[in-house]
Every structure is written in C-alpha cells, then in structure tokens.
Coordinates of C-alpha atoms in Angstrom, one line a residue:
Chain A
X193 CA -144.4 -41.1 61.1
X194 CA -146.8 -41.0 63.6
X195 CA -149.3 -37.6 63.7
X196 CA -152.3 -38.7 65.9
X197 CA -155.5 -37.3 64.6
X198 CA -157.5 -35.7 67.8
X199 CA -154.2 -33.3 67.9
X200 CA -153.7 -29.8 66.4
X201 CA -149.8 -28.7 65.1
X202 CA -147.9 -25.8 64.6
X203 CA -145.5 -25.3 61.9
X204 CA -142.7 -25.4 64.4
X205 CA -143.7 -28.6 65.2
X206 CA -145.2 -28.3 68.6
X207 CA -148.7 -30.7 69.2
X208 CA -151.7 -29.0 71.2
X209 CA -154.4 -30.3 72.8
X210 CA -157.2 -29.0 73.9
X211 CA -158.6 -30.1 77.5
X212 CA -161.8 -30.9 78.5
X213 CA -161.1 -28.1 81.2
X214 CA -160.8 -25.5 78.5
X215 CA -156.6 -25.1 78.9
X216 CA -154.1 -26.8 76.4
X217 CA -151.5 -28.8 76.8
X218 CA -148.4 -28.7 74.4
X219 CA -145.6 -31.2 73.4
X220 CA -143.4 -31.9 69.9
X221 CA -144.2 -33.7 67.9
X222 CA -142.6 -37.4 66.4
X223 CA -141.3 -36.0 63.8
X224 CA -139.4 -33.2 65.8
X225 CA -137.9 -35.4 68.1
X226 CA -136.6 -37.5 65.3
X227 CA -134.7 -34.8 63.6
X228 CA -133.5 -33.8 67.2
X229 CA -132.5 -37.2 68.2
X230 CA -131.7 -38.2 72.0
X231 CA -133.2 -35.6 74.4
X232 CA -130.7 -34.8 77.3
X233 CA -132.2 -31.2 78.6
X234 CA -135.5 -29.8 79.1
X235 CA -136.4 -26.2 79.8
X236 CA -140.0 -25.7 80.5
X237 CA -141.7 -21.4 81.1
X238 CA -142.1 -21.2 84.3
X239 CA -146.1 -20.9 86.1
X240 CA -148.0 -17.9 85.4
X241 CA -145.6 -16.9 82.4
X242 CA -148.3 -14.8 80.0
X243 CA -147.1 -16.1 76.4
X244 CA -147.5 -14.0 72.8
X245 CA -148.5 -16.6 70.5
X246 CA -145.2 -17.6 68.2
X247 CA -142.6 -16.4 71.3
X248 CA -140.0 -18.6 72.5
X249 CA -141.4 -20.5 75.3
X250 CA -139.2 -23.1 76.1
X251 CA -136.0 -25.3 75.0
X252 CA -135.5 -28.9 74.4
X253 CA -131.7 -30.2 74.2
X254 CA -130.6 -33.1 72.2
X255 CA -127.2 -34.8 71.8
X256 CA -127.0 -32.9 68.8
X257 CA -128.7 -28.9 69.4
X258 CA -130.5 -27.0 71.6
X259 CA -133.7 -26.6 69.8
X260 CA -136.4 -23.4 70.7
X261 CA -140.0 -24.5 71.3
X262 CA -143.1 -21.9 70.4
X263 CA -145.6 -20.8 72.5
X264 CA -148.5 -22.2 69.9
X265 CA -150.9 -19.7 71.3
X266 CA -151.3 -16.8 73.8
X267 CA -152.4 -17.4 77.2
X268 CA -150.7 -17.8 80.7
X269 CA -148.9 -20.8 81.4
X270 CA -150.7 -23.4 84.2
X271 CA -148.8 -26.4 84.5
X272 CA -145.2 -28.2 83.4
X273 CA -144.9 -31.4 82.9
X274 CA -141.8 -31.4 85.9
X275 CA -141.3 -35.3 85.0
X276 CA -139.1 -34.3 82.0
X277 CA -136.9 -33.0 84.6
X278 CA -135.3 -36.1 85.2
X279 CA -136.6 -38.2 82.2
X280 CA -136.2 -36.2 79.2
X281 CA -135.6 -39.1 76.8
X282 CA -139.4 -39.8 77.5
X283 CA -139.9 -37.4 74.6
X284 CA -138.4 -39.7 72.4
X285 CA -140.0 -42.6 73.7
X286 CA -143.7 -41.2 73.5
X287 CA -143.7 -38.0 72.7
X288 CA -147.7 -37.7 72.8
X289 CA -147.7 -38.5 76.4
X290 CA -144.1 -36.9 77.4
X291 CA -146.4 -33.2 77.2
X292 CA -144.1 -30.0 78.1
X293 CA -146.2 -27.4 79.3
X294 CA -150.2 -26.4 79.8
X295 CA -151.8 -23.2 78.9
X296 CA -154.8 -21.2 79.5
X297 CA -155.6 -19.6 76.7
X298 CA -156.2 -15.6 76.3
X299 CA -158.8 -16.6 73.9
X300 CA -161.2 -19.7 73.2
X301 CA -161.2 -19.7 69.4
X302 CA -157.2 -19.4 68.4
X303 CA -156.4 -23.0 68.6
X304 CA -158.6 -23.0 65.3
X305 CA -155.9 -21.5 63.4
X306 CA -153.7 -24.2 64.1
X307 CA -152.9 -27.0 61.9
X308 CA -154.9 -30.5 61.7
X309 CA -153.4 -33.6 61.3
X310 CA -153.7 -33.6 57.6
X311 CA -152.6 -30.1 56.9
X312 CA -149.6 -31.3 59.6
X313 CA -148.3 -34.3 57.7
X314 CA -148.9 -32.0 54.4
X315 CA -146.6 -29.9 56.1
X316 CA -143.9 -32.3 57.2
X317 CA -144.0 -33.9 54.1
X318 CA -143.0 -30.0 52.0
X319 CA -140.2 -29.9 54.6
X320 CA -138.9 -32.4 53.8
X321 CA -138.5 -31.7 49.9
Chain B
X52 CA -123.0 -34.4 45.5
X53 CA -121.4 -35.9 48.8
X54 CA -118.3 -38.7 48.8
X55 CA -119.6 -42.1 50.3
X56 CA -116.9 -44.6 51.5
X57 CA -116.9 -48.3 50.3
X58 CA -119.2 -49.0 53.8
X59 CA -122.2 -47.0 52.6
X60 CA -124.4 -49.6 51.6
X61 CA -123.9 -51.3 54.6
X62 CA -125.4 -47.8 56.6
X63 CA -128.0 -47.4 54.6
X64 CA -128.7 -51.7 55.5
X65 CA -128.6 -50.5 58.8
X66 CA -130.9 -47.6 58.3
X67 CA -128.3 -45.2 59.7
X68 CA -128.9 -41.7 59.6
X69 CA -126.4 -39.8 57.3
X70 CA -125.5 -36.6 57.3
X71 CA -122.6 -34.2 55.6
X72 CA -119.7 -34.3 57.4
X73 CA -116.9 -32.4 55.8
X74 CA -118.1 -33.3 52.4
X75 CA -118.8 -36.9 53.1
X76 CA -122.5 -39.1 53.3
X77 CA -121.4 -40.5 56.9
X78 CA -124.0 -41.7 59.9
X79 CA -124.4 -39.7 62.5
X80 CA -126.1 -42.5 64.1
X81 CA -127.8 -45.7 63.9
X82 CA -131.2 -44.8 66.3
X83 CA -130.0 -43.7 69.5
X84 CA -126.2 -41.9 69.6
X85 CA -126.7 -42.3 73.3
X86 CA -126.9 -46.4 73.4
X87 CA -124.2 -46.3 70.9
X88 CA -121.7 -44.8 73.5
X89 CA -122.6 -47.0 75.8
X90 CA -121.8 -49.8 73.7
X91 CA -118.4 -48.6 73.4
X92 CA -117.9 -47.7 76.8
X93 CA -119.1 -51.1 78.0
X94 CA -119.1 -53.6 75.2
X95 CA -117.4 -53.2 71.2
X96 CA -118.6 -51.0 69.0
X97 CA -117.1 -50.0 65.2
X98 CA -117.4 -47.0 63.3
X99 CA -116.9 -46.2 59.9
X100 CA -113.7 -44.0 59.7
X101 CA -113.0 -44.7 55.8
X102 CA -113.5 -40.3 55.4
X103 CA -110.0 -39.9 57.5
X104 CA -107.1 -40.3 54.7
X105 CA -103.9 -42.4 54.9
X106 CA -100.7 -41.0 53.8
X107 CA -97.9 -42.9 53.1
X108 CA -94.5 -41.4 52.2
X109 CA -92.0 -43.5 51.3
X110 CA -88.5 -43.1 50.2
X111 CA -84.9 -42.6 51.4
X112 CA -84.5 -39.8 54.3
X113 CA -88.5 -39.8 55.0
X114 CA -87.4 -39.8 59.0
X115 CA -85.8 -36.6 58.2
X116 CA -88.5 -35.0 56.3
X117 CA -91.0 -35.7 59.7
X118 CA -88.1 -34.7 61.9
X119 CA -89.3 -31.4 60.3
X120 CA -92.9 -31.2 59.0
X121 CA -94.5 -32.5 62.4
X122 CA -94.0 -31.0 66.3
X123 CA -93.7 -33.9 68.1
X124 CA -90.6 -35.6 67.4
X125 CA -90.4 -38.7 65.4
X126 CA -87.4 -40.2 66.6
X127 CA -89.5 -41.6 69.7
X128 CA -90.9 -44.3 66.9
X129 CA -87.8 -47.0 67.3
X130 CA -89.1 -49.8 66.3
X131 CA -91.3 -50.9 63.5
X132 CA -95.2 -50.2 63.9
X133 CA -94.7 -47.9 66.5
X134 CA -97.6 -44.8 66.6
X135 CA -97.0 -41.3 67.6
X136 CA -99.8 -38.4 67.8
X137 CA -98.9 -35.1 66.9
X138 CA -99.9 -31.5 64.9
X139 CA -98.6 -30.5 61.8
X140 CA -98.0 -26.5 62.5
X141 CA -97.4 -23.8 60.0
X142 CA -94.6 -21.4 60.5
X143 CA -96.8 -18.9 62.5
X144 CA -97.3 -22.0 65.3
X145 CA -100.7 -22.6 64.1
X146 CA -102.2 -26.2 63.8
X147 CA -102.7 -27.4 60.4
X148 CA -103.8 -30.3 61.4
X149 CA -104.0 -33.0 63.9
X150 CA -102.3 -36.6 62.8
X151 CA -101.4 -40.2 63.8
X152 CA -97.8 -41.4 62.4
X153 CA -97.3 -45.1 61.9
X154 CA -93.3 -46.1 61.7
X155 CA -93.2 -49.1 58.8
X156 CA -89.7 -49.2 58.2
X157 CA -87.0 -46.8 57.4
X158 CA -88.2 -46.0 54.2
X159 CA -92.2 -46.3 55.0
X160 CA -94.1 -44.0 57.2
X161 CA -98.0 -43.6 57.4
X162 CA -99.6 -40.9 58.5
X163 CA -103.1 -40.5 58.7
X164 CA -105.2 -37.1 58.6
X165 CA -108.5 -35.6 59.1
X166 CA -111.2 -35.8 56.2
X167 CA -111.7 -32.2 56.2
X168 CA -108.2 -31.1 56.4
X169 CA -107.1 -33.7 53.6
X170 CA -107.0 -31.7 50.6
X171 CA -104.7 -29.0 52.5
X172 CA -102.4 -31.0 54.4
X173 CA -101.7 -33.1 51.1
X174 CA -100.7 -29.6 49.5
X175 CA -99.0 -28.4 52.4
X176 CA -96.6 -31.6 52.4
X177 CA -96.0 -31.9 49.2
X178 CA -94.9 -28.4 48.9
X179 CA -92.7 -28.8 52.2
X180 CA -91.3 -32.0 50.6
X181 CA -90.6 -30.6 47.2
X182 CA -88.3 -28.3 49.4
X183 CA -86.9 -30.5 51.9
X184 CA -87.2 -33.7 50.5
X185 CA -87.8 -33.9 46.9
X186 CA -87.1 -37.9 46.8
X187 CA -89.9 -38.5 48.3
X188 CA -93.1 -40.0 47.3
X189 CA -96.4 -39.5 48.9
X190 CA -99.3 -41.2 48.3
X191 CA -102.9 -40.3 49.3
X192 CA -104.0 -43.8 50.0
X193 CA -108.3 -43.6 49.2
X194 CA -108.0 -47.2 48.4
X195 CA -107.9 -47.7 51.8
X196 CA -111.3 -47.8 54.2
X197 CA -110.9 -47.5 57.8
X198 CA -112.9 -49.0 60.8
X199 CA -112.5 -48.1 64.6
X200 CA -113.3 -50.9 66.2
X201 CA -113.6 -49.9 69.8
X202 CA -114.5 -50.7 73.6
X203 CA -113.7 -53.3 76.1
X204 CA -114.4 -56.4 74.3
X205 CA -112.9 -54.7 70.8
X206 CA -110.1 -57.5 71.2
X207 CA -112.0 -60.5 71.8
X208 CA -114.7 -59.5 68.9
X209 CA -112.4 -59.1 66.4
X210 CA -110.6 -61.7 66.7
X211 CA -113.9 -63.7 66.4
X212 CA -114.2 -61.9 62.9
X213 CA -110.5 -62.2 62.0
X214 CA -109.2 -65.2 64.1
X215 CA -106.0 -64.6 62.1
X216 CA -105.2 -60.9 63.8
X217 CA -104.9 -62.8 67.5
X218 CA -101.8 -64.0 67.4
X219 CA -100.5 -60.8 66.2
X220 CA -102.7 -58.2 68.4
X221 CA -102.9 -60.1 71.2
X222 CA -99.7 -59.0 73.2
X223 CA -100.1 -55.4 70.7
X224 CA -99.6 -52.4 73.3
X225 CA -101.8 -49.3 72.9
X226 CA -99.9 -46.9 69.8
X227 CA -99.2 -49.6 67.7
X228 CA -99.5 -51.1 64.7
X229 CA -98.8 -54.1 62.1
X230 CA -99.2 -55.1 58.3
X231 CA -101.4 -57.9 57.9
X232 CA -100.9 -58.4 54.3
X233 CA -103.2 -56.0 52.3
X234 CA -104.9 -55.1 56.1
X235 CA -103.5 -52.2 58.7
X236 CA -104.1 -53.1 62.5
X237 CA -103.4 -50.4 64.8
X238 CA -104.2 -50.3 68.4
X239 CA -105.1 -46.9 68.3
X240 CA -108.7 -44.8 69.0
X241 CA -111.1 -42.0 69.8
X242 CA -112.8 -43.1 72.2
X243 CA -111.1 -43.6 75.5
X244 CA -111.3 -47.1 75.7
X245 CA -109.1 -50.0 74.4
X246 CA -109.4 -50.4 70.2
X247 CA -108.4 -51.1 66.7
X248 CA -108.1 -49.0 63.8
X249 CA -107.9 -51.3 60.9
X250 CA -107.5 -50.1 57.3
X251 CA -108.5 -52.3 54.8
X252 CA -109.1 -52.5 50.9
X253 CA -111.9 -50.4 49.7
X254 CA -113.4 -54.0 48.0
X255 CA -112.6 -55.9 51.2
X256 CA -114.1 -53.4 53.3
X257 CA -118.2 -54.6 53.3
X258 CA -117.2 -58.3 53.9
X259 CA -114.5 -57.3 57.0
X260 CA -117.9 -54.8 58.2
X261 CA -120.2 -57.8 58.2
X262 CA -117.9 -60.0 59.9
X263 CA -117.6 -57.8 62.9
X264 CA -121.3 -57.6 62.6
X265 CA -121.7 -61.5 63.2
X266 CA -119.1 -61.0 65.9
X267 CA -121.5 -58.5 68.0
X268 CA -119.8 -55.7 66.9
X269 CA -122.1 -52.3 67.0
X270 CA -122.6 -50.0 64.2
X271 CA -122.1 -46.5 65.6
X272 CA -122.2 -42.9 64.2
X273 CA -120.1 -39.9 64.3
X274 CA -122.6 -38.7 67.1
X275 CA -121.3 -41.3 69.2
X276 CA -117.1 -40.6 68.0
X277 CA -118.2 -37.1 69.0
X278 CA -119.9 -37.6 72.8
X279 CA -116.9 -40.1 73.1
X280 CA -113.7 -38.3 72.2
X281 CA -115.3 -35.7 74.1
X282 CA -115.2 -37.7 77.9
X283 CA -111.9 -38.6 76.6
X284 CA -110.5 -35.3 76.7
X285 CA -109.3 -35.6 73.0
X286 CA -109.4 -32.6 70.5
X287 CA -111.3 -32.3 67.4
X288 CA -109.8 -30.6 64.7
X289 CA -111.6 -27.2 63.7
X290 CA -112.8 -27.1 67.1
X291 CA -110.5 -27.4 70.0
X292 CA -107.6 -25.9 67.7
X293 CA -106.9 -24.7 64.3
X294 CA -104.3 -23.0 62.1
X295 CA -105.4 -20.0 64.7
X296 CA -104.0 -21.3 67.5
X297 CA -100.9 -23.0 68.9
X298 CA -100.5 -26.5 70.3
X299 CA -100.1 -24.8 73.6
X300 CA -103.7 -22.8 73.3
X301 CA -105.0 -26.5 73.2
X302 CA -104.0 -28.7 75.8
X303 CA -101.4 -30.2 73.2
X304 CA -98.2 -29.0 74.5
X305 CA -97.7 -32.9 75.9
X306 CA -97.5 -33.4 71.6
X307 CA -94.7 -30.8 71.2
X308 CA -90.8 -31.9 71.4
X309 CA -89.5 -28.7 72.3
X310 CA -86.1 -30.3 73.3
X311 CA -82.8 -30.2 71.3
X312 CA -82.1 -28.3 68.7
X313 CA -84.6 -30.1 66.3
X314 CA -85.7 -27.4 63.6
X315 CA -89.7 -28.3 63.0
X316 CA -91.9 -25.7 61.1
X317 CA -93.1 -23.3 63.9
X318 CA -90.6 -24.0 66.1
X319 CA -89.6 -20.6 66.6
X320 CA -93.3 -19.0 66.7
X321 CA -94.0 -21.0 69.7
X322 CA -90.5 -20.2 71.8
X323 CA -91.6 -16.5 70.3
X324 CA -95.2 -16.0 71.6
X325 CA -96.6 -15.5 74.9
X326 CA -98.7 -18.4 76.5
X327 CA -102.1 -16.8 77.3
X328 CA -104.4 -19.0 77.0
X329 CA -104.8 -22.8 78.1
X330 CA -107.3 -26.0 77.7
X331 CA -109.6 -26.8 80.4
X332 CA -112.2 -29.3 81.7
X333 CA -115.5 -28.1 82.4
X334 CA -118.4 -29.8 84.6
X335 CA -121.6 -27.9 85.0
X336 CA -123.0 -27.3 88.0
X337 CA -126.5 -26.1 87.6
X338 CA -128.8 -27.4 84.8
X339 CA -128.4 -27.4 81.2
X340 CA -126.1 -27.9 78.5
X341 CA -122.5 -26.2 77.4
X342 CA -122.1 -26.2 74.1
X343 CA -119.2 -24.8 71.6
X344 CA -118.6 -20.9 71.2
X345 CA -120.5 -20.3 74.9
X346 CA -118.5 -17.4 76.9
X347 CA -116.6 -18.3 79.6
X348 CA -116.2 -16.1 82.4
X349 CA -113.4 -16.3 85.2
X350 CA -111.6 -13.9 87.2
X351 CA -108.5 -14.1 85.0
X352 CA -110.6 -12.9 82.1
X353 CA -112.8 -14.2 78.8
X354 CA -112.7 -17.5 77.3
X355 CA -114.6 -19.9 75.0
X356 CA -116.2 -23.3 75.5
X357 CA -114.4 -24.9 72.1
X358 CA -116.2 -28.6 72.7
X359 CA -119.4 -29.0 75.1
X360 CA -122.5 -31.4 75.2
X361 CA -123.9 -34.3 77.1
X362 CA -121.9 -36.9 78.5
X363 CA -123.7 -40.2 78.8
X364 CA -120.6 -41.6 81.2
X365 CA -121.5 -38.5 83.8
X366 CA -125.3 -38.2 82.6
X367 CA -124.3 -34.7 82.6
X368 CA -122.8 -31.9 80.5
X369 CA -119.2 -31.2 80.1
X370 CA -116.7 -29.1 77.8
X371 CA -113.5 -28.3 76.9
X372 CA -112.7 -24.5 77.0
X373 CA -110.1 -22.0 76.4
X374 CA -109.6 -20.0 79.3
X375 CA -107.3 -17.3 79.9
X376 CA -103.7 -18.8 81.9
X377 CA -104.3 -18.9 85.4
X378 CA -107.7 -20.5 85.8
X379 CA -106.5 -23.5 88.5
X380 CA -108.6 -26.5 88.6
X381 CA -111.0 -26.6 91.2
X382 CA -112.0 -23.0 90.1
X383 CA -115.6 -22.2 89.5
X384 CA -116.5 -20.4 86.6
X385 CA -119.6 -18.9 84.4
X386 CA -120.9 -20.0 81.5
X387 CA -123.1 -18.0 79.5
X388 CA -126.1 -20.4 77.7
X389 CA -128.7 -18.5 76.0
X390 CA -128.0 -15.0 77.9
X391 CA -128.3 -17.1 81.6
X392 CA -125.3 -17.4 83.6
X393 CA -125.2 -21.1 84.7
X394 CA -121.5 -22.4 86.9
X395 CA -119.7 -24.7 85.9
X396 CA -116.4 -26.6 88.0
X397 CA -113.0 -26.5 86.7
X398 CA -112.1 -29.9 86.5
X399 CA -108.8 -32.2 85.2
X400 CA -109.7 -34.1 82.1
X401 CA -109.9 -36.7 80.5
X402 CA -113.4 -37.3 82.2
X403 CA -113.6 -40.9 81.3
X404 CA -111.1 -43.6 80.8
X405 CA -111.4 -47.0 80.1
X406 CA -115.2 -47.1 80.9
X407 CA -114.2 -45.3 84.4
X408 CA -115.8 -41.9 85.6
X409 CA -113.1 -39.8 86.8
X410 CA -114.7 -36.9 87.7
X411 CA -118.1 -37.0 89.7
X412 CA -120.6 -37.3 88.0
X413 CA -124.4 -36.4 88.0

C-alpha cells in the first residue's frame, strides 16, 4: 500500500497537499482507488465553489460505484485538475499525481487537523478489521 | 461463512479479488474488470461459473413436465443437445427465475439456474413435479463446476487445452450442447461473443482451469460477466426482472410461446394483464454514469434504469430501463443521477455483438 509521507489524509480517504503557494491540492488516495477499482467518471466542484470542510465536493465513478469525495477543508476552490476529464483511469494508475481539485484555504492552520501518514496507514489498517 | 466452488484456490493463485455474490466467495475481478472485458471481446477469456446450479430431471414424461413448468416451449428442442433460454413464471406471470434447458434425451433434460435463485427454484419444481409429474427425479447437480469460456478465440483455445472437444465442437452451432463423458460442452454464454459453457467434475475442475490457463485463456471476474452481459442486452436476474414482473415488463416476450393451447404456469396472467411497461436501451448523452434504480423520465411517464454502468465497447455509459409503453427508439429521455437531469438516447439493444459496436459510441 502505498501512503507517501510529505502528504496529509482524511478519514474518507482523500490526500492533501499543501503548496508552496499556500493553496492545497487534493486527490484519493491508493488505497481508495483500490477498493473502487477502474475509474470511468470524474466529477470535479466547479471554480470559485466556497467549500464547508467535510461537504461533498465531488464524485469519482468506478466500474463498480459512484463514490462521494470530501472537501478535506474549507476554502474556495482554485483549480481542477480538467485532465481527468478524458483520463480518469489515471487515478488508478498514479493516483498521487492524477490530483482532483485545488483549494485556497479559509484558514492557514486547519490542514493540521488532518491526518499524517502514520495516523493514515493506522487508519486504513482499523478499516480493514 | 461463504460457499467457495472447487476453483477457489485457483483465484486466490491468481490473487483475484473476491467478494459475496449471493452467498458465494467469487472474484469480482482479477486487477482491472475493464482489461478483462476486453479480453473477451477481443481475445478468450473464462470465468468461474461453478455458483450457477445444474438440474437434471430425468424420467419418463419429463418433456411433459417442461411443456408446463417453463414459458418458452420445449418442444423447439428436437434433437439431442439442443439449448433453449427461457423464465420459469409463477401463476401471477412473475419470473421466478431465468434458465438455460439442455435436451439429453427423452428421458434426460438439464436445466441450469441462477446461484441466488437455486434454493427456490429447486423447491418450486419439486413441488410442481410432485403434482404434475411425481415420476420424476431431480437432481441438484453441485458436483458439477462450471466455466464460461468466452470470446473470439474461445474455440481455438480450448481445443488447445482439450484437443479431444474439436472434433466434437467444431461444427457445434451456438445453443448447443454434448456429453463428453463425465464433461458438459455447451456453446452457450453471457457475454455476446462466441463461447463454451463446460461443466465439469468438482475434482476435475482445477486441472481443466490450468489447462485453459496454459492455453492463453484469461481469468475474469463477475465485474467483467456484469459490464459484458450488459452491451449484450442480456438480463440479470433480480435486476432486469423478478417474480414482480412479467416476461413482457423485460424485453423477454421473444422467450414466451404464447401459441397453441399449451397450458404453462402463468399462462393466463399474462393473456390477463395489461402491457404497460417495456425494456429499453439507453445511451447517455451528456457526462456521467446511469446506474440501476435511477428515474427515468419520458413523455409517456416514469420509469427505472434496471441495469446501467460503463461500457468499455462504447467507452461510455449505457442501461437497460423500464419505461412506460410508447417510448419509440430514437426518443430522448431524462435520467435523474444524483438529483441532476442528464439525457440520455433511446437506442435498440444489444449494444455489442460479436466484438462489434452497434450503436455509436463515445
């Protein structure tokens, strides 16, 4: 399973990183593409969407389910990731690089209640018991 | 604590993914359900389809006994290994189940029956023979695995595995089937595209998997069966139709032998009640996915998507859906996904046959 270590997770199992330009960028993660299998359909907020932290943001579709995706914090959303569009078995492929949307967030500090990569796999791990 | 069919070991070998399926540890797919179909579509895959139960009834008058327990009419099989496809209805017109029945001889038919609808359908004709036909004997045949073998070089790969089957398969038309000593070779499928169904011994099973292995045959999961029967245009039971609806609520009225004076259990419920509501094709227009139990809207009224998802063939989503009569190919309806009206195109199914598109796709 692979959980990169610069990252910061969710318990719904989006990814989050933080920019050098002070926005985030969001994804999901390995292990939820795994248990969704073969992405057909992605549904990305649109711009300038101001997201509640924990709200429905977007939708990812496998072969299998459509599958909800949280907004990991709150903040107005900057950029999506349009390639996905066309391509969105990349998310199975890579799905650190295939990122879904970016967001500016309301405020600096909340990514620090968000999951490391050790409380992450610690996570996974419970799920799956 | 889930069945597991004589292949399991082999899935787990193959680090499949398993999942429940109607009370049964089966693969839902071997890495990616989406290269599976294409292997079936373009090349031979097999699936393991041991969960689905044979039935043999054998005895004096069993020709009879069908005559009445099954719609479609029995006395098309003439000659020995002939298939025929057809529901097993209640008295209110309802589908029991969906079934395949093999014509052995005079005194030996095999029918064979969904995994989920086993346990009833056994009761339901064994009550229906103690009536009608209490000579009979049927026999719930779990010694037997099955594999679907299928795709455009099914032939050629299994008779790599089993050079024996050739001379008998090779001339084999599509809805039959021969005895092969202790094996059952069908040309039958799920998938659209030229196949084998072959039941085996339980013990045999493993070794007759590996072979097609070494022939270049493809593991593939349910997941697969699933995106496949769906370009087909073929029902799944509990989905497309159940004991709540007729034949003719689910594109299966082609299954019904209406003619004569033939007296099959819910016969009269389907000469009784109106026709309402028909099968269609969908092909969505705008982005996204259908999916079972979405609301259809048309200008003849409310229906329900019974089938929907991706189709690999089209690279893009289609459905089955129960729509009110009237609803003409070539209509465009609404779809609801997720509270957003999306369109989607009437269209004629199957969707894919024999590898081929036959609607647009993209």
């Amino acid at each position: 399973m692979s959980i990169p270590a610069d990252l910061k997770y969710t318990k719904s199992h989006e990814w989050v990183r933080l920019e050098a330009d002070g926005n985030v960028t969001v994804g999901i993660t390995h292990h939820a593409q795994e248990l969704l299998g073969d992405m057909v359909f992605v549904e990305n907020p649109t711009l300038g969407r101001q997201l509640r932290a924990g709200e429905e943001c977007a939708v990812v579709e496998s072969v299998k389910a459509a599958s909800d995706v949280y907004a990991p914090i709150a903040g107005e959303v900057v950029a999506a990731n349009g390639d996905l569009e066309g391509a969105p078995e990349s998310i199975n492929q890579d799905p650190y690089a295939a990122w879904m949307f970016r967001v500016k967030p309301a405020q600096a500090g909340d990514l620090d209640a968000l999951m490391d990569a050790g409380a992450y796999t610690a996570h996974v791990d419970s799920e799956a018991h | 604590m889930l069945k597991q069919t004589p292949l399991n070991a082999k899935h787990h070998e193959a680090h499949a993914k398993l999942v429940d399926f109607s009370g049964w540890e089966m693969p839902i797919h071997y890495g990616s359900q989406i290269e599976e179909h294409h292997i079936v579509r373009r090349d031979a895959g097999m699936f393991d389809v041991s969960h689905m139960l044979s039935v043999d009834i054998k005895g004096e008058g069993v020709r009879a006994f069908l005559r009445r327990l099954v719609a479609n009419n029995i006395d098309k099989l003439q000659t020995t290994g002939r298939a025929l496809y057809t529901c097993m209805l209640h008295e209110g017109g309802g589908v029991i189940d969906d079934l395949i029945v093999y014509f052995v001889s005079e005194s030996w038919f095999r029918l064979v029956v969904n995994a989920g609808c086993a346990d009833k359908d056994l009761a339901w004709m064994g009550d229906q023979c103690e009536k009608f036909a209490p000579g009979l004997v049927i026999t719930p045949r779990r010694d037997l695995a099955m594999v679907a073998v299928q795709g455009p070089q099914a032939a050629a790969r299994l008779w790599v595995a089993m050079p024996g089957a050739r001379a008998l398969t090779e001339t084999m038309k599509p809805f039959h089937a021969v005895v092969v000593g202790e094996m059952f070779v069908a040309r039958t499928g799920y998938t659209g595209e030229d196949g084998f169904e072959i039941m085996v011994p339980n013990k045999a099973a493993p070794f007759f998997w590996q072979a097609l292995l070494e022939a270049g045959v493809k593991p593939c999961g349910l997941g697969a069966r699933d995106t496949l029967r769906l370009e087909a245009g073929m029902n799944l039971y509990g989905q497309d139709m159940d004991e709540g609806v007729t034949p003719f609520d689910a594109g299966l009225a082609w299954t019904v032998d209406l003619a004569g004076e033939r007296d099959f259990i819910g016969r009269d419920a389907l000469l009784r009640l109106p026709r309402r509501r028909q099968l269609v094709g969908l092909k969505l227009l705008d982005r996204g996915v259908l999916r079972a139990h979405q609301s259809v809207f048309s200008a003849q009224g409310e229906g329900e998507i019974t089938s929907g998802g991706f189709s690999p063939t089209l690279n893009g989503s289609i459905a089955l859906a129960r729509v009110p009569v009237g609803v003409q190919i070539g209509d465009t309806v609404e779809v609801d996904i997720r509270g957003k009206l999306v369109q989607a195109a009437v269209v004629k199914y199957p969707f894919v046959r024999n590898g081929k598109a036959l609607v647009a796709s993209g």
